Short mmCIF file of C-alpha atoms in Angstrom, two decimals:
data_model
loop_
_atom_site.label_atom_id
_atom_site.label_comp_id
_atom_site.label_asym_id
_atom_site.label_seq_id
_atom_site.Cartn_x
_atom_site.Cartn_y
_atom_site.Cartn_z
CA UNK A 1 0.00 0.00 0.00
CA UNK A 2 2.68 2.21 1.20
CA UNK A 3 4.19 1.67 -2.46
CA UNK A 4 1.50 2.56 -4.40
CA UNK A 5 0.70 5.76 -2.46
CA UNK A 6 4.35 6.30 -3.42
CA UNK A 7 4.43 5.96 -7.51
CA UNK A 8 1.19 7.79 -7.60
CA UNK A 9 3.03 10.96 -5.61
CA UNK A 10 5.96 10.73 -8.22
CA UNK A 11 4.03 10.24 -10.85
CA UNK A 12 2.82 13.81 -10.04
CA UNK A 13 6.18 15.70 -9.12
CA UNK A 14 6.70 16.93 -12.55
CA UNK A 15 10.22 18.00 -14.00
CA UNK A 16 13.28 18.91 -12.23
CA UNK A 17 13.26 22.52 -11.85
CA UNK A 18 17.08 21.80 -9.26
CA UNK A 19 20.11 24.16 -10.26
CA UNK A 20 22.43 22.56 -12.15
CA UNK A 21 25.64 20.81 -10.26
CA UNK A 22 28.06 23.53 -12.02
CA UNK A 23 26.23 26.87 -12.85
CA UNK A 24 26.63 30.56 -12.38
CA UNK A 25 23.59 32.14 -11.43
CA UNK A 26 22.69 35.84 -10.49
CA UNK A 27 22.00 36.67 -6.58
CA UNK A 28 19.23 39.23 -5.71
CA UNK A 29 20.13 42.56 -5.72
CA UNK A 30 20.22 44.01 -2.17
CA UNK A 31 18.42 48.01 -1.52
CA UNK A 32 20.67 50.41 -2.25
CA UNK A 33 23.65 51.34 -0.42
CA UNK A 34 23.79 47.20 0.49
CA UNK A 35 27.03 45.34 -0.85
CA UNK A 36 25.87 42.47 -2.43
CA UNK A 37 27.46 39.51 -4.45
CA UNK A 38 26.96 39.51 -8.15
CA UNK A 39 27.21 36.40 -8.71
CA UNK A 40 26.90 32.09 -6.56
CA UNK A 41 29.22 29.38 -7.68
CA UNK A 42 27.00 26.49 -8.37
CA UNK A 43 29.54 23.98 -8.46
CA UNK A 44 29.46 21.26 -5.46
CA UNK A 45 32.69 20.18 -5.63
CA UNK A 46 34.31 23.16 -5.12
CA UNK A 47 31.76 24.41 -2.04
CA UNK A 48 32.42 21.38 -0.49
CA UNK A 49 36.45 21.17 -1.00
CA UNK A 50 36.20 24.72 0.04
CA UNK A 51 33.97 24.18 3.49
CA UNK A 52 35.92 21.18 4.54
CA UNK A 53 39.42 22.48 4.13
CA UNK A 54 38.08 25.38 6.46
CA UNK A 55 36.91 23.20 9.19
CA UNK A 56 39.75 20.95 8.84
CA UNK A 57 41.86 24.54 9.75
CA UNK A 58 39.03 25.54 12.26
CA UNK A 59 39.49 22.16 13.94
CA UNK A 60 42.26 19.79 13.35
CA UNK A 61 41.26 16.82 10.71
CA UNK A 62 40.80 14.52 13.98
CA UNK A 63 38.61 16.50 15.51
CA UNK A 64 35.55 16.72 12.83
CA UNK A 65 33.31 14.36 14.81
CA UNK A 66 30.34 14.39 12.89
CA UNK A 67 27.18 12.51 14.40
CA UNK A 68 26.90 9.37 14.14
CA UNK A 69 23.52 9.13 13.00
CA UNK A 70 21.73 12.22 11.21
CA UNK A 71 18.43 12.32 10.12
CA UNK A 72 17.78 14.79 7.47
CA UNK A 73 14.79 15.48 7.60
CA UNK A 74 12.71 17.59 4.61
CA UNK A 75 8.93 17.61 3.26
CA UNK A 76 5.81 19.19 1.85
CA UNK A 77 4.76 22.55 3.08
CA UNK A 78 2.53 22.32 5.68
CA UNK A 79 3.96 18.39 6.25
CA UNK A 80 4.32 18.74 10.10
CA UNK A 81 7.72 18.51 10.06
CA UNK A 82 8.09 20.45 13.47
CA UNK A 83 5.92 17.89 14.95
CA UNK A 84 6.92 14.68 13.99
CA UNK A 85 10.52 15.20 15.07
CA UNK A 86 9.74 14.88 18.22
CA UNK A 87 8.52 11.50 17.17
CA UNK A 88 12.16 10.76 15.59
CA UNK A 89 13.60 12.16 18.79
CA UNK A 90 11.59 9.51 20.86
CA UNK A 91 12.29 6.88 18.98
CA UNK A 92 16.05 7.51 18.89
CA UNK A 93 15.94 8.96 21.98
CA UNK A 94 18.23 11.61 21.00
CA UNK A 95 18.63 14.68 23.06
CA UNK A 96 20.48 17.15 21.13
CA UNK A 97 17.83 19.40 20.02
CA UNK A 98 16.81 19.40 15.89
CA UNK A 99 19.45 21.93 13.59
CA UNK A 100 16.57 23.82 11.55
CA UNK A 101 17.96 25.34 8.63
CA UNK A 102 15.68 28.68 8.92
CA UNK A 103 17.09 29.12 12.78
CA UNK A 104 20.56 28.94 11.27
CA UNK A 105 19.61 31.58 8.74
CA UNK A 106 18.75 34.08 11.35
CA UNK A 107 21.49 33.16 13.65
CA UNK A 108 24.50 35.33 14.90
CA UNK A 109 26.99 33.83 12.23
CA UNK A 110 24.25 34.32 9.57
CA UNK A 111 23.43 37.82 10.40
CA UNK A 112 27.07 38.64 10.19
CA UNK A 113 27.36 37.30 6.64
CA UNK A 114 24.88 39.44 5.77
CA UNK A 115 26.05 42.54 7.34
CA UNK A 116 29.30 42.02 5.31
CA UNK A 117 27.10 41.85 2.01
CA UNK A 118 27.07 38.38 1.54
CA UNK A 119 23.75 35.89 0.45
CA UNK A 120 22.47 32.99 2.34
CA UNK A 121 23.30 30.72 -0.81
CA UNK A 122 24.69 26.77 -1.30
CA UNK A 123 27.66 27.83 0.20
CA UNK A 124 26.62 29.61 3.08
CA UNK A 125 23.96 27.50 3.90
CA UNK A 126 26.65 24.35 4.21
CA UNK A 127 29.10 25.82 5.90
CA UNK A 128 26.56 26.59 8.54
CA UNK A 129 24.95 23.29 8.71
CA UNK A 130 28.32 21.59 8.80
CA UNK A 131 29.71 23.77 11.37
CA UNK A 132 27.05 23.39 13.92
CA UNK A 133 26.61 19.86 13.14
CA UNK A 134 30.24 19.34 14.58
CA UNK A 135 28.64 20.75 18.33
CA UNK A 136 29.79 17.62 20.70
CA UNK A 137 26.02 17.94 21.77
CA UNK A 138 25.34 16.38 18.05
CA UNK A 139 27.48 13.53 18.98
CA UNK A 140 25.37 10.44 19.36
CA UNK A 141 22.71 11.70 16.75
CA UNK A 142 21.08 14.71 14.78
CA UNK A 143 17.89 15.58 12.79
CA UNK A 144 18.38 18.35 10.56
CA UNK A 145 15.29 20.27 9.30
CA UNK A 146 15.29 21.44 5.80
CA UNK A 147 18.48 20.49 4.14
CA UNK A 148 19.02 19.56 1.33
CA UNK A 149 16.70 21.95 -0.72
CA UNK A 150 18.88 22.17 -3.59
CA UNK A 151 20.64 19.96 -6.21
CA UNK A 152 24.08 21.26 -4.57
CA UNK A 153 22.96 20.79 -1.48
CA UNK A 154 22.11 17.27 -2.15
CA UNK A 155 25.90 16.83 -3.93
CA UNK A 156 27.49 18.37 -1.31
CA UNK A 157 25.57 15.92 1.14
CA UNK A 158 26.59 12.67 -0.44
CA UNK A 159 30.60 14.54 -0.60
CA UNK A 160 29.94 14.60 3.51
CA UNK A 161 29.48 11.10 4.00
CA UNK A 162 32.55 10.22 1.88
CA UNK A 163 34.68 12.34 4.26
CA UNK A 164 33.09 10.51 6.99
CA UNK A 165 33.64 7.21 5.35
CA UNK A 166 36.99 8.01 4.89
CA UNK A 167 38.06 9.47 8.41
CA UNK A 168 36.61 6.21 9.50
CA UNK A 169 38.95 4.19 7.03
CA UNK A 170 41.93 5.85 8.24
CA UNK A 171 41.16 5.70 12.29
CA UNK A 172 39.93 2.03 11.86
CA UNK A 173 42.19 -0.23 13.86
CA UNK A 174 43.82 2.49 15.52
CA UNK A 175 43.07 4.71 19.09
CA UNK A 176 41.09 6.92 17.12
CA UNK A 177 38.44 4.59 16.00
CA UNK A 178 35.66 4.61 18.63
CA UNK A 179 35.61 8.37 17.81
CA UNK A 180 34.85 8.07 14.57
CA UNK A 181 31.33 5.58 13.80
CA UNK A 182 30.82 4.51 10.80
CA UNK A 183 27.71 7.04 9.76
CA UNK A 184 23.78 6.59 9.26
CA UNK A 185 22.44 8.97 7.01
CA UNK A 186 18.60 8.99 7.30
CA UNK A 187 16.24 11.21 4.51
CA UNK A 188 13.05 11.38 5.37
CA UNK A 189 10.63 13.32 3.43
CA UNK A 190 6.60 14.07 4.61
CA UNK A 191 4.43 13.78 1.97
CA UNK A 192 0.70 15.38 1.31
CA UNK A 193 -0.81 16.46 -1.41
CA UNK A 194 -1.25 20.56 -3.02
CA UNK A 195 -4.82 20.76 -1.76
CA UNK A 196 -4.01 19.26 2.07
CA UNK A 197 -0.72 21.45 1.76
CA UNK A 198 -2.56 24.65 0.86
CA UNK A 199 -5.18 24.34 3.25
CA UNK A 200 -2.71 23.68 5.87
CA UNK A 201 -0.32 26.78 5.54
CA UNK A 202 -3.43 29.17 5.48
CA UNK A 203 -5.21 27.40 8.18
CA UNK A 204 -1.63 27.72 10.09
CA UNK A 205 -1.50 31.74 8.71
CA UNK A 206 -5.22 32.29 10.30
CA UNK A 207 -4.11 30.59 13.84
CA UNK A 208 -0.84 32.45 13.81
CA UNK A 209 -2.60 35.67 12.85
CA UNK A 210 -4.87 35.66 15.90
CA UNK A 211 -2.05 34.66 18.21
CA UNK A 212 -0.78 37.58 17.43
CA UNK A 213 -3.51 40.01 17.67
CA UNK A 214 -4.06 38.53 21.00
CA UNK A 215 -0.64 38.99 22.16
CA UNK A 216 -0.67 42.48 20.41
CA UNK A 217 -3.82 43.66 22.85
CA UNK A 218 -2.69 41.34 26.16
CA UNK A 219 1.19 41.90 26.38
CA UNK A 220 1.14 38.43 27.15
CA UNK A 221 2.87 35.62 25.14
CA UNK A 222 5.78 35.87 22.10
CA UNK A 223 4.51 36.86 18.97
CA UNK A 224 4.88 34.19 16.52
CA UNK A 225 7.23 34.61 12.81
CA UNK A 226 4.13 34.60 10.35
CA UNK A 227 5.21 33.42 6.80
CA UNK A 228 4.22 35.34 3.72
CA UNK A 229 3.13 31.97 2.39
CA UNK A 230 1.20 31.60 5.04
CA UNK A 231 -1.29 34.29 3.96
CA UNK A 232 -2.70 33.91 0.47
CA UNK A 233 -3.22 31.02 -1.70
CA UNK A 234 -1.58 31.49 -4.19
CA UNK A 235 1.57 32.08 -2.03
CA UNK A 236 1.13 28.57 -0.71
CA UNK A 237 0.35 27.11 -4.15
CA UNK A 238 3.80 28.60 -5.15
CA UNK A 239 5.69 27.08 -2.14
CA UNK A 240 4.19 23.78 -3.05
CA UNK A 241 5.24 23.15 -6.75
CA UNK A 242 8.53 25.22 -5.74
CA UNK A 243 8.77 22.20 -2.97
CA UNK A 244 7.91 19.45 -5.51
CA UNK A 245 9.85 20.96 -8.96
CA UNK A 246 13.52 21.72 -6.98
CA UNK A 247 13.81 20.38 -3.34
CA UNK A 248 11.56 16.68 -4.54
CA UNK A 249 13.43 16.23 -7.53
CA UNK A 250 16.56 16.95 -5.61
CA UNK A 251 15.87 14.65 -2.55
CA UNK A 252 15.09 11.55 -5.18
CA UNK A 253 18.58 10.93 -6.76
CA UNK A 254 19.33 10.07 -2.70
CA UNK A 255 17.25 7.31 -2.91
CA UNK A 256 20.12 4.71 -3.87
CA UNK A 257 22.40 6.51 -1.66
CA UNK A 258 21.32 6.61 1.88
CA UNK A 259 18.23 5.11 3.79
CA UNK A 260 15.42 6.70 1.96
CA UNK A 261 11.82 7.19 3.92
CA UNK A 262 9.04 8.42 2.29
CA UNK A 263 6.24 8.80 4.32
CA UNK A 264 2.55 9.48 3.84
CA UNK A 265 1.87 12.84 5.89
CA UNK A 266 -2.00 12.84 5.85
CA UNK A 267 -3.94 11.70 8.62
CA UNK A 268 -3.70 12.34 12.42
CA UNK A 269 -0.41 13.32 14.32
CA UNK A 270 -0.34 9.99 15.76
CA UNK A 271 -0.98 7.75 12.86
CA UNK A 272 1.97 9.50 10.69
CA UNK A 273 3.70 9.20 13.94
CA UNK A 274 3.47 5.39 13.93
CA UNK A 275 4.32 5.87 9.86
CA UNK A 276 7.23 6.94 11.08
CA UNK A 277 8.86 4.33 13.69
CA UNK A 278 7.49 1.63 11.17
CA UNK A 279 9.97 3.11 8.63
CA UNK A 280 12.62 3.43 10.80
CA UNK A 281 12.18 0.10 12.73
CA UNK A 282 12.41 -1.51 9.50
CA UNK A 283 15.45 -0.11 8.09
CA UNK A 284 16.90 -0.62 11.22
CA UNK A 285 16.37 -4.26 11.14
CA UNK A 286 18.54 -4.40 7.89
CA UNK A 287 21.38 -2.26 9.00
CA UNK A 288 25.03 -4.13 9.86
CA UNK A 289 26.07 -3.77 13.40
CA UNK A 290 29.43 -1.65 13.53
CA UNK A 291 32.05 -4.35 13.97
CA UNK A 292 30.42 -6.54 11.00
CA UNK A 293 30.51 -3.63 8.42
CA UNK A 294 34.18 -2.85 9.45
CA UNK A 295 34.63 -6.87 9.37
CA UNK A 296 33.82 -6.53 5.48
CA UNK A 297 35.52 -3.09 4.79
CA UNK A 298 38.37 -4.81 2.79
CA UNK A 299 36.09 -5.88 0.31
CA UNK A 300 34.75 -3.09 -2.17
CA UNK A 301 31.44 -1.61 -3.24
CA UNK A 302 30.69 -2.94 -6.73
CA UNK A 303 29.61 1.19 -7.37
CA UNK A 304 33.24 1.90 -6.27
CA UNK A 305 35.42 -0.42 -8.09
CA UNK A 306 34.30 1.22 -11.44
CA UNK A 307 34.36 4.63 -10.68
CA UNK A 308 37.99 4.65 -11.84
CA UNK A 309 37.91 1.42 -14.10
CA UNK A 310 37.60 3.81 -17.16
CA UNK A 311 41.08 5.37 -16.51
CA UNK A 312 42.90 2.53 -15.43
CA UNK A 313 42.16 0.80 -18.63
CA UNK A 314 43.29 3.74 -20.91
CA UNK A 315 46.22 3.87 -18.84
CA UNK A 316 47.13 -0.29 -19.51
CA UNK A 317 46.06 0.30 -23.03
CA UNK A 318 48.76 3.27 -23.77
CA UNK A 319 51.08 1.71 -21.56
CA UNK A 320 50.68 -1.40 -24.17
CA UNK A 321 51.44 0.14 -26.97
CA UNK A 322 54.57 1.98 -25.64
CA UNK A 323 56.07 -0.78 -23.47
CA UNK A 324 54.65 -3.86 -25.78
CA UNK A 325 54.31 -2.39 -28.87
CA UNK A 326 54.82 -6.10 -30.68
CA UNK A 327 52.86 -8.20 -28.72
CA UNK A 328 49.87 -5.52 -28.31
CA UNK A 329 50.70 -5.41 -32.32
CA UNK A 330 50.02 -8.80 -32.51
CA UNK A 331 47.14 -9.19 -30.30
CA UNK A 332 44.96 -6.56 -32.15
CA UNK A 333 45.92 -8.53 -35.49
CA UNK A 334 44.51 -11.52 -34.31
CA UNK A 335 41.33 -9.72 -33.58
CA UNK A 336 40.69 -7.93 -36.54
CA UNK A 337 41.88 -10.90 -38.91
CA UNK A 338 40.06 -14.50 -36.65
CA UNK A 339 37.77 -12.79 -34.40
CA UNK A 340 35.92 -9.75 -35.75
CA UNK A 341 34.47 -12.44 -38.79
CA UNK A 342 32.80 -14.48 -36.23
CA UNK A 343 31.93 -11.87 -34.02
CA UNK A 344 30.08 -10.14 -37.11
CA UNK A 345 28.34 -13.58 -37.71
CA UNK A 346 26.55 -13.81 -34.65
CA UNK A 347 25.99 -9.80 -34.13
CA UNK A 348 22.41 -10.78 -33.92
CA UNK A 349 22.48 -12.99 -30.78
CA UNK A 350 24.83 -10.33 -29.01
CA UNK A 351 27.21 -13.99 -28.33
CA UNK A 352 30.28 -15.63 -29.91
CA UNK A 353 32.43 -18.22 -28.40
CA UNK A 354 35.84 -18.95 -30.02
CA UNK A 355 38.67 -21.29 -29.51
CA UNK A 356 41.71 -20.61 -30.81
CA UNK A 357 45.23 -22.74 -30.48
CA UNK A 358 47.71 -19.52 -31.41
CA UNK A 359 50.48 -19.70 -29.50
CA UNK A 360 50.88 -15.62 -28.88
CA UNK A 361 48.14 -16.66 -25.91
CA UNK A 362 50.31 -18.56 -23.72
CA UNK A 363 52.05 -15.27 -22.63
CA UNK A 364 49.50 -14.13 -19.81
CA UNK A 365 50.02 -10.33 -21.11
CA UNK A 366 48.59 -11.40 -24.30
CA UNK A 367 45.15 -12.53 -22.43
CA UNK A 368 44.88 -9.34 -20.63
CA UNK A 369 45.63 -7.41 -23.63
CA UNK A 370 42.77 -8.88 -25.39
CA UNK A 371 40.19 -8.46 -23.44
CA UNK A 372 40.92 -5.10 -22.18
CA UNK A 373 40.81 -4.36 -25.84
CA UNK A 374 37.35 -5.91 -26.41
CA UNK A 375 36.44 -3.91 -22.95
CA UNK A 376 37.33 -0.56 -24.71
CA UNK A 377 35.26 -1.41 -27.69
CA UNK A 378 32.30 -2.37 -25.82
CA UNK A 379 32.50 -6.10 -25.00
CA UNK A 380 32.72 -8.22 -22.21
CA UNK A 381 34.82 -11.04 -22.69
CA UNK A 382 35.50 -14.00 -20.69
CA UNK A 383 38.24 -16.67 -21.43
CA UNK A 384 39.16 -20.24 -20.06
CA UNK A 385 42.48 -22.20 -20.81
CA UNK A 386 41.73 -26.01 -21.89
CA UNK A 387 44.18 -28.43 -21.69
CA UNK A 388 44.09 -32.23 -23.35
CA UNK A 389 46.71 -34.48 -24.59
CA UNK A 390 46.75 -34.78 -28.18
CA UNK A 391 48.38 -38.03 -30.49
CA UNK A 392 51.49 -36.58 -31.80
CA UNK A 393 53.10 -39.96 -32.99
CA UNK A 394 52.88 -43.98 -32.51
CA UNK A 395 56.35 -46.11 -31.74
CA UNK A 396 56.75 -48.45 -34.36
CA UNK A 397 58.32 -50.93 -31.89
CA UNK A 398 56.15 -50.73 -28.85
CA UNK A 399 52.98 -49.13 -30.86
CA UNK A 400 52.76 -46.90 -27.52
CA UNK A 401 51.02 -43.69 -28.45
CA UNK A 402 52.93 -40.73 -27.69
CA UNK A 403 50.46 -37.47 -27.23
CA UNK A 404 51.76 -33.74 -26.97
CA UNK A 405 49.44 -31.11 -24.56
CA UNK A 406 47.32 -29.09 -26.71
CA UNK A 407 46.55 -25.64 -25.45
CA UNK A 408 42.70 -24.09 -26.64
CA UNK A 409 41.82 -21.04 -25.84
CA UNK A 410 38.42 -20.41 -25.09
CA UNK A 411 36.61 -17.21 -25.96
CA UNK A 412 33.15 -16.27 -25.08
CA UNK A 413 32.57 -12.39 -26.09
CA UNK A 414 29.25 -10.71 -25.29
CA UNK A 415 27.41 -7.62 -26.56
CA UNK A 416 24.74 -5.99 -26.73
CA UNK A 417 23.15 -7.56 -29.77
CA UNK A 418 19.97 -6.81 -32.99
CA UNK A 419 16.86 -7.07 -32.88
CA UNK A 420 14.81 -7.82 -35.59
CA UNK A 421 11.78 -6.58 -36.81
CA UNK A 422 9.20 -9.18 -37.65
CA UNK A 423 6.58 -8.21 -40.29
CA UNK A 424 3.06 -9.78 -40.47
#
């Protein structure tokens, strides 16, 4: 059930309206007099590189002690995000109260960057969250309210936990280990729908509105920050699809990434409540306890391996042709002349085997070479070494067979193969 309720959401979020991962893009203007940026570096990579190489100088590379579990923690307007944390908070029972991304923007360190001229963009934004997520408080676990919003928000999320990763890597199996936990990142994103949404933020404007009409003629209470969107439709409308077209579309390329909870929103505060733990419950059932995931650190992620596999084979290839120029030679002959005619016969299937007896195969470089060649081109080859003992003459005296080992070479060579079209 939960899954359907799911597709039929996304079905519904529409196009990505996120910034691109490496844009320029113009700032507001500020009122006159106001020294304002020109121009935001939309390029995650370098916010990041630049944000951690100032912690790193603000606090020694051993001392960024991120939390070891973080729930971030995002939604639809109107989602009651501000209500169910308390439910993560429980559950957890984490005491560190939640980092919300509008406090931060109003904060101290915030109001200074604006006094100097500066905007509350990607960078800004990050350097803030990071920065207060290293509070000792934060230790043991953190939610985080509102980030990521962005597309380079989201990159510069998935560049945290690799920092983490790796700070773990380098402490494991020395004193510095139990200080650095191998991280759970958590996004959890509250779902309704535009018409619950809408009638939620004005219902919330209306209630805030008289709050502070009452506290306006009594002198008694705190008046309470009333959002803009709070106060017309088509405000709220706007925050919506701005909700669904930038922050959605940026929160869904986490899903393979980190645990991913989407949770349905509508109902009462204790049924999304129970929503909630269900989700987490679950995923916590499938999680590896600390010393078992550090047991099978020494094996890699399949994602991994390949990120460089690209480069390393153009590297072996060149190095081929300068360091082995005859065999390599000799190599790409033999596939152009023996193998590229059967390949071509069976380009329909997408599958060839061949055997071949030449000899240039029984120097191991000559194997590799040829199927990091096929690899370049597209194929995936596999190849197994059969041995048997073949008649090579017969003693006339004793008539005892004499045999000689016979070396076949074993080719099976995949693609991606035709299809054809049947007519009627």
């Amino acid at each position: 059930m939960r899954n359907a309720t799911v597709t039929a959401f996304e079905a519904d979020s529409g196009k990505s309206g996120a910034p691109a991962g490496k844009d320029i893009v113009p700032l507001p203007t500020g009122k006159a007099g106001e020294k304002t940026l020109d121009l935001e570096i939309k390029d995650a990579q370098l916010i990041f590189e630049s944000i951690w190489r100032d912690l790193e100088q603000k606090y020694g590379r051993n001392h960024l002690r991120f939390p070891k579990e973080i729930f971030w923690l995002n939604g639809s307007p109107g989602g009651g995000k501000a209500t169910q944390t308390r439910s993560i908070m429980e559950f957890r029972d984490l005491t560190a109260p939640p980092i919300v991304l509008s406090d931060l923007l109003v904060s101290l360190e915030a109001n200074r960057l604006k006094d100097a001229g500066m905007m509350a963009g990607d960078r800004e934004v990050t350097r803030l969250l990071f920065d207060r997520l290293l509070d000792p408080e934060n230790e043991t676990g953190a939610i985080v309210d509102g980030y990521p919003r962005t597309q380079v928000q989201v990159e510069c999320l998935k560049l945290l936990y690799q920092k983490i990763m790796e700070l773990r890597r380098e402490t494991l199996n020395t004193p510095l280990e139990e200080q650095f936990p191998k991280p759970n990142f958590h996004i959890i994103v509250l779902f309704i729908d535009e018409a619950i949404s809408v009638g939620r933020q004005l219902d919330r404007g209306k209630e805030f509105l008289a709050h502070n009409e009452h506290v306006a003629r009594s002198g008694v209470g705190e008046v309470f920050e009333l959002r803009k969107t709070d106060l017309t439709e088509k405000a709220a409308r706007n925050r919506y699809r701005t909700f669904k077209e930038i922050t959605y579309s940026a929160l869904r390329s986490l899903r393979e990434v980190f645990h991913y909870h989407f949770v349905n929103a509508e109902g009462t505060i204790e049924e999304i409540k129970d929503r909630i733990v269900e989700e987490l419950s679950y995923q916590s059932s499938l999680e590896l306890d600390q010393a078992t995931y550090d047991r099978l650190t020494t094996v890699p992620i399949a994602s991994q391996l390949v990120v460089h596999a690209r480069q390393q084979l153009v590297k072996r290839l060149d190095d081929y042709e300068r360091n082995h120029t005859e065999l390599f030679k000799r190599v790409v002959e033999i596939i152009g002349k023996k193998f590229i005619p059967i390949i071509t016969r069976h380009a329909i299937s997408g599958m060839a085997y061949i055997n071949s007896e030449d000899e240039t195969f029984s120097d191991p470089m000559a194997l590799a070479m040829i199927i990091d060649v096929f690899s370049e081109r597209g194929y995936h080859t596999v190849v197994d070494l059969r041995r048997y003992a073949a008649p090579h003459r017969v003693d006339p005296e004793t008539f005892k067979i004499h045999t000689i080992e016979k070396r076949v070479y074993r080719f099976r060579i995949s693609f991606h193969g035709s299809e054809i079209r049947r007519g009627r």
